[in-house]
Amino acid sequence: MSDTRSAARARYHHGDLANALAREAEALAREGGPEAVVLREAARRAGVSAAAAYRHFSSHEELLRAAKERGHELLAEALEAAMPPAAGPRERLRALGAAYVGFAVAEPGLFRTAFCHGARELAVGPDALGEYRAFRIVADALDALLAAGLMPAALRPGAEFPAWAALHGLALLTIDGPLAVCDAPTRAAMLEATLDLVERGLTG
């Protein structure tokens, strides 16, 4: 163990400590959500002192933001992986919705961290889509619906937000609400009903 710690410290002296602490923040978030992301604990796991950690993350908020960003990256990766390349716009939209809720169920700690308060929020909106990759993926799916003639043009402006809200609400109900104690068939039925509602609302 001491040899491993010594090797780790040697790497950190060459500039890898910030990445190591970010990885520990991700692991802490995965295990216990945003409340578990503590700078001193990340430093302990990385095998360095808290003073060394503070040279890279000056506050708990900075480390939490790193965990938030990683949560969003992994969510976006899950959404991209879920979309069948040859599927039509409707099928891709439904796959996105199912993957969004699926990520929350598979990674509740990271999901809660990605959307927690306590660190500067990533920007969203018509002029700031860049910070939420998942938001851009949803926007692209809606643009594909529009381009295929499946979505009335009048419904397109801002449609990302109600679609996102519906799936995000279902995700929270599934991991932290009454659906958490329901059996798998009930949860699957609720997901399909929500996807049906979102699809009908977007396609008119």
mmCIF file of C-alpha atoms in Angstrom:
data_model
loop_
_atom_site.group_PDB
_atom_site.id
_atom_site.type_symbol
_atom_site.label_atom_id
_atom_site.label_comp_id
_atom_site.label_asym_id
_atom_site.label_seq_id
_atom_site.Cartn_x
_atom_site.Cartn_y
_atom_site.Cartn_z
ATOM 1 C CA MET A 1 0.000 0.000 0.000
ATOM 2 C CA SER A 2 2.808 2.431 0.897
ATOM 3 C CA ASP A 3 4.491 1.766 -2.456
ATOM 4 C CA THR A 4 1.215 2.495 -4.224
ATOM 5 C CA ARG A 5 0.751 5.733 -2.305
ATOM 6 C CA SER A 6 4.363 6.754 -3.057
ATOM 7 C CA ALA A 7 3.858 6.087 -6.764
ATOM 8 C CA ALA A 8 0.622 8.067 -6.697
ATOM 9 C CA ARG A 9 2.333 11.022 -5.020
ATOM 10 C CA ALA A 10 5.126 10.897 -7.600
ATOM 11 C CA ARG A 11 2.574 11.181 -10.391
ATOM 12 C CA TYR A 12 0.752 13.997 -8.609
ATOM 13 C CA HIS A 13 3.978 15.997 -8.386
ATOM 14 C CA HIS A 14 3.936 15.943 -12.171
ATOM 15 C CA GLY A 15 0.575 17.639 -12.400
ATOM 16 C CA ASP A 16 -1.922 14.776 -12.170
ATOM 17 C CA LEU A 17 -3.338 15.569 -8.739
ATOM 18 C CA ALA A 18 -6.173 17.744 -10.056
ATOM 19 C CA ASN A 19 -7.392 14.885 -12.250
ATOM 20 C CA ALA A 20 -6.979 12.390 -9.420
ATOM 21 C CA LEU A 21 -9.052 14.539 -7.079
ATOM 22 C CA ALA A 22 -11.711 14.959 -9.768
ATOM 23 C CA ARG A 23 -11.870 11.180 -10.161
ATOM 24 C CA GLU A 24 -12.272 10.772 -6.408
ATOM 25 C CA ALA A 25 -15.028 13.409 -6.445
ATOM 26 C CA GLU A 26 -16.818 11.383 -9.129
ATOM 27 C CA ALA A 27 -16.464 8.224 -7.043
ATOM 28 C CA LEU A 28 -17.770 9.963 -3.926
ATOM 29 C CA ALA A 29 -20.740 11.353 -5.861
ATOM 30 C CA ARG A 30 -21.504 7.926 -7.275
ATOM 31 C CA GLU A 31 -21.449 6.404 -3.791
ATOM 32 C CA GLY A 32 -23.370 9.033 -1.852
ATOM 33 C CA GLY A 33 -24.581 11.903 -3.991
ATOM 34 C CA PRO A 34 -23.525 15.546 -3.609
ATOM 35 C CA GLU A 35 -23.368 15.419 0.189
ATOM 36 C CA ALA A 36 -20.578 12.846 -0.051
ATOM 37 C CA VAL A 37 -18.319 15.077 -2.168
ATOM 38 C CA VAL A 38 -15.943 16.393 0.503
ATOM 39 C CA LEU A 39 -12.529 17.807 -0.335
ATOM 40 C CA ARG A 40 -10.739 16.296 2.642
ATOM 41 C CA GLU A 41 -12.133 12.858 1.876
ATOM 42 C CA ALA A 42 -11.138 13.158 -1.786
ATOM 43 C CA ALA A 43 -7.630 14.106 -0.655
ATOM 44 C CA ARG A 44 -7.476 11.171 1.761
ATOM 45 C CA ARG A 45 -8.503 8.736 -0.955
ATOM 46 C CA ALA A 46 -5.955 10.210 -3.334
ATOM 47 C CA GLY A 47 -3.280 9.717 -0.699
ATOM 48 C CA VAL A 48 -2.354 13.382 -0.283
ATOM 49 C CA SER A 49 -2.842 16.037 2.356
ATOM 50 C CA ALA A 50 -5.769 18.414 2.406
ATOM 51 C CA ALA A 51 -3.284 21.265 1.926
ATOM 52 C CA ALA A 52 -2.094 19.682 -1.322
ATOM 53 C CA ALA A 53 -5.681 19.277 -2.494
ATOM 54 C CA TYR A 54 -6.496 22.921 -1.789
ATOM 55 C CA ARG A 55 -3.807 23.964 -4.260
ATOM 56 C CA HIS A 56 -5.993 22.530 -7.024
ATOM 57 C CA PHE A 57 -9.505 23.036 -5.644
ATOM 58 C CA SER A 58 -9.723 26.112 -3.445
ATOM 59 C CA SER A 59 -13.125 25.210 -2.033
ATOM 60 C CA HIS A 60 -15.685 22.464 -1.616
ATOM 61 C CA GLU A 61 -17.791 24.226 -4.257
ATOM 62 C CA GLU A 62 -15.043 23.848 -6.872
ATOM 63 C CA LEU A 63 -14.729 20.124 -6.244
ATOM 64 C CA LEU A 64 -18.509 19.705 -6.295
ATOM 65 C CA ARG A 65 -18.646 21.506 -9.618
ATOM 66 C CA ALA A 66 -16.115 19.034 -11.018
ATOM 67 C CA ALA A 67 -18.371 16.190 -9.884
ATOM 68 C CA LYS A 68 -21.418 17.929 -11.383
ATOM 69 C CA GLU A 69 -19.678 18.336 -14.715
ATOM 70 C CA ARG A 70 -18.653 14.693 -14.745
ATOM 71 C CA GLY A 71 -22.222 13.653 -13.982
ATOM 72 C CA HIS A 72 -23.453 15.663 -16.952
ATOM 73 C CA GLU A 73 -20.777 14.194 -19.206
ATOM 74 C CA LEU A 74 -21.748 10.649 -18.284
ATOM 75 C CA LEU A 75 -25.435 11.436 -18.733
ATOM 76 C CA ALA A 76 -24.734 12.778 -22.224
ATOM 77 C CA GLU A 77 -22.691 9.686 -23.045
ATOM 78 C CA ALA A 78 -25.579 7.477 -21.929
ATOM 79 C CA LEU A 79 -27.994 9.418 -24.141
ATOM 80 C CA GLU A 80 -25.726 9.192 -27.168
ATOM 81 C CA ALA A 81 -25.151 5.473 -26.668
ATOM 82 C CA ALA A 82 -28.893 4.803 -26.450
ATOM 83 C CA MET A 83 -29.862 6.239 -29.829
ATOM 84 C CA PRO A 84 -30.072 3.615 -32.590
ATOM 85 C CA PRO A 85 -28.272 5.122 -35.615
ATOM 86 C CA ALA A 86 -30.806 3.831 -38.138
ATOM 87 C CA ALA A 87 -33.910 4.691 -36.093
ATOM 88 C CA GLY A 88 -36.367 7.368 -37.098
ATOM 89 C CA PRO A 89 -36.865 10.643 -35.194
ATOM 90 C CA ARG A 90 -39.720 9.302 -33.050
ATOM 91 C CA GLU A 91 -37.778 6.214 -32.025
ATOM 92 C CA ARG A 92 -34.673 8.260 -31.259
ATOM 93 C CA LEU A 93 -36.689 10.641 -29.095
ATOM 94 C CA ARG A 94 -38.180 7.774 -27.112
ATOM 95 C CA ALA A 95 -34.774 6.147 -26.751
ATOM 96 C CA LEU A 96 -33.436 9.412 -25.335
ATOM 97 C CA GLY A 97 -36.230 9.594 -22.792
ATOM 98 C CA ALA A 98 -35.773 6.010 -21.684
ATOM 99 C CA ALA A 99 -32.003 6.485 -21.409
ATOM 100 C CA TYR A 100 -32.436 9.621 -19.309
ATOM 101 C CA VAL A 101 -34.535 7.830 -16.713
ATOM 102 C CA GLY A 102 -32.340 4.751 -17.026
ATOM 103 C CA PHE A 103 -29.247 6.768 -16.155
ATOM 104 C CA ALA A 104 -30.938 8.149 -13.032
ATOM 105 C CA VAL A 105 -31.837 4.625 -11.917
ATOM 106 C CA ALA A 106 -28.388 3.189 -12.693
ATOM 107 C CA GLU A 107 -26.410 6.127 -11.255
ATOM 108 C CA PRO A 108 -28.612 7.883 -8.693
ATOM 109 C CA GLY A 109 -25.690 9.455 -6.848
ATOM 110 C CA LEU A 110 -24.225 10.992 -9.992
ATOM 111 C CA PHE A 111 -27.658 12.028 -11.235
ATOM 112 C CA ARG A 112 -28.443 13.846 -7.982
ATOM 113 C CA THR A 113 -25.011 15.478 -8.040
ATOM 114 C CA ALA A 114 -25.363 16.618 -11.637
ATOM 115 C CA PHE A 115 -28.476 18.600 -10.745
ATOM 116 C CA CYS A 116 -27.686 19.621 -7.186
ATOM 117 C CA HIS A 117 -27.368 23.147 -5.855
ATOM 118 C CA GLY A 118 -24.263 24.370 -4.081
ATOM 119 C CA ALA A 119 -22.015 24.877 -7.094
ATOM 120 C CA ARG A 120 -22.388 27.343 -9.924
ATOM 121 C CA GLU A 121 -25.066 26.109 -12.241
ATOM 122 C CA LEU A 122 -24.255 25.272 -15.826
ATOM 123 C CA ALA A 123 -25.984 27.659 -18.194
ATOM 124 C CA VAL A 124 -28.954 26.649 -20.324
ATOM 125 C CA GLY A 125 -31.106 28.541 -22.759
ATOM 126 C CA PRO A 126 -31.210 29.451 -26.441
ATOM 127 C CA ASP A 127 -27.825 31.200 -26.305
ATOM 128 C CA ALA A 128 -26.058 28.890 -23.857
ATOM 129 C CA LEU A 129 -26.696 25.301 -24.907
ATOM 130 C CA GLY A 130 -22.998 24.506 -24.942
ATOM 131 C CA GLU A 131 -22.570 23.732 -21.271
ATOM 132 C CA TYR A 132 -25.248 21.022 -21.133
ATOM 133 C CA ARG A 133 -24.315 18.430 -23.741
ATOM 134 C CA ALA A 134 -27.422 16.439 -22.860
ATOM 135 C CA PHE A 135 -29.532 19.521 -23.562
ATOM 136 C CA ARG A 136 -27.971 19.835 -27.037
ATOM 137 C CA ILE A 137 -28.660 16.161 -27.726
ATOM 138 C CA VAL A 138 -32.339 16.667 -26.902
ATOM 139 C CA ALA A 139 -32.418 19.823 -29.021
ATOM 140 C CA ASP A 140 -30.945 17.921 -31.968
ATOM 141 C CA ALA A 141 -33.588 15.199 -31.575
ATOM 142 C CA LEU A 142 -36.348 17.806 -31.681
ATOM 143 C CA ASP A 143 -34.789 19.448 -34.722
ATOM 144 C CA ALA A 144 -34.851 16.039 -36.411
ATOM 145 C CA LEU A 145 -38.563 15.714 -35.628
ATOM 146 C CA LEU A 146 -39.152 19.132 -37.148
ATOM 147 C CA ALA A 147 -37.069 18.388 -40.236
ATOM 148 C CA ALA A 148 -38.994 15.153 -40.821
ATOM 149 C CA GLY A 149 -42.291 17.034 -40.761
ATOM 150 C CA LEU A 150 -43.398 15.285 -37.583
ATOM 151 C CA MET A 151 -43.433 18.382 -35.386
ATOM 152 C CA PRO A 152 -45.399 21.556 -36.094
ATOM 153 C CA ALA A 153 -43.017 24.491 -36.440
ATOM 154 C CA ALA A 154 -45.049 26.492 -33.930
ATOM 155 C CA LEU A 155 -44.260 23.922 -31.230
ATOM 156 C CA ARG A 156 -40.496 23.902 -31.731
ATOM 157 C CA PRO A 157 -39.333 27.088 -29.889
ATOM 158 C CA GLY A 158 -38.332 26.165 -26.352
ATOM 159 C CA ALA A 159 -39.736 22.638 -26.597
ATOM 160 C CA GLU A 160 -36.605 21.213 -24.948
ATOM 161 C CA PHE A 161 -37.718 22.509 -21.580
ATOM 162 C CA PRO A 162 -41.136 20.825 -21.182
ATOM 163 C CA ALA A 163 -39.771 17.592 -22.664
ATOM 164 C CA TRP A 164 -36.810 17.688 -20.281
ATOM 165 C CA ALA A 165 -39.034 18.582 -17.335
ATOM 166 C CA ALA A 166 -41.329 15.624 -17.926
ATOM 167 C CA LEU A 167 -38.504 13.091 -18.064
ATOM 168 C CA HIS A 168 -36.562 14.702 -15.228
ATOM 169 C CA GLY A 169 -39.646 14.645 -13.035
ATOM 170 C CA LEU A 170 -40.207 10.969 -13.780
ATOM 171 C CA ALA A 171 -36.543 10.241 -13.010
ATOM 172 C CA LEU A 172 -36.827 11.924 -9.613
ATOM 173 C CA LEU A 173 -40.079 10.131 -8.821
ATOM 174 C CA THR A 174 -38.353 6.883 -9.713
ATOM 175 C CA ILE A 175 -35.261 7.293 -7.540
ATOM 176 C CA ASP A 176 -36.540 9.517 -4.715
ATOM 177 C CA GLY A 177 -40.332 9.408 -4.881
ATOM 178 C CA PRO A 178 -43.215 6.969 -4.744
ATOM 179 C CA LEU A 179 -42.115 5.052 -7.840
ATOM 180 C CA ALA A 180 -38.968 3.994 -5.975
ATOM 181 C CA VAL A 181 -40.966 1.344 -4.122
ATOM 182 C CA CYS A 182 -42.953 0.164 -7.150
ATOM 183 C CA ASP A 183 -42.145 -3.035 -8.993
ATOM 184 C CA ALA A 184 -40.361 -3.051 -12.343
ATOM 185 C CA PRO A 185 -43.499 -3.531 -14.495
ATOM 186 C CA THR A 186 -45.190 -0.533 -12.857
ATOM 187 C CA ARG A 187 -42.152 1.657 -13.412
ATOM 188 C CA ALA A 188 -41.887 0.499 -17.007
ATOM 189 C CA ALA A 189 -45.555 1.346 -17.574
ATOM 190 C CA MET A 190 -45.063 4.824 -16.097
ATOM 191 C CA LEU A 191 -42.075 5.383 -18.375
ATOM 192 C CA GLU A 192 -44.040 4.365 -21.464
ATOM 193 C CA ALA A 193 -46.959 6.580 -20.455
ATOM 194 C CA THR A 194 -44.632 9.556 -19.987
ATOM 195 C CA LEU A 195 -42.903 8.919 -23.308
ATOM 196 C CA ASP A 196 -46.320 8.710 -24.998
ATOM 197 C CA LEU A 197 -47.344 12.019 -23.440
ATOM 198 C CA VAL A 198 -44.103 13.757 -24.449
ATOM 199 C CA GLU A 199 -44.300 12.409 -27.980
ATOM 200 C CA ARG A 200 -47.932 13.464 -28.460
ATOM 201 C CA GLY A 201 -47.223 16.889 -27.030
ATOM 202 C CA LEU A 202 -44.293 17.463 -29.366
ATOM 203 C CA THR A 203 -45.808 16.098 -32.548
ATOM 204 C CA GLY A 204 -49.208 17.761 -32.203
#
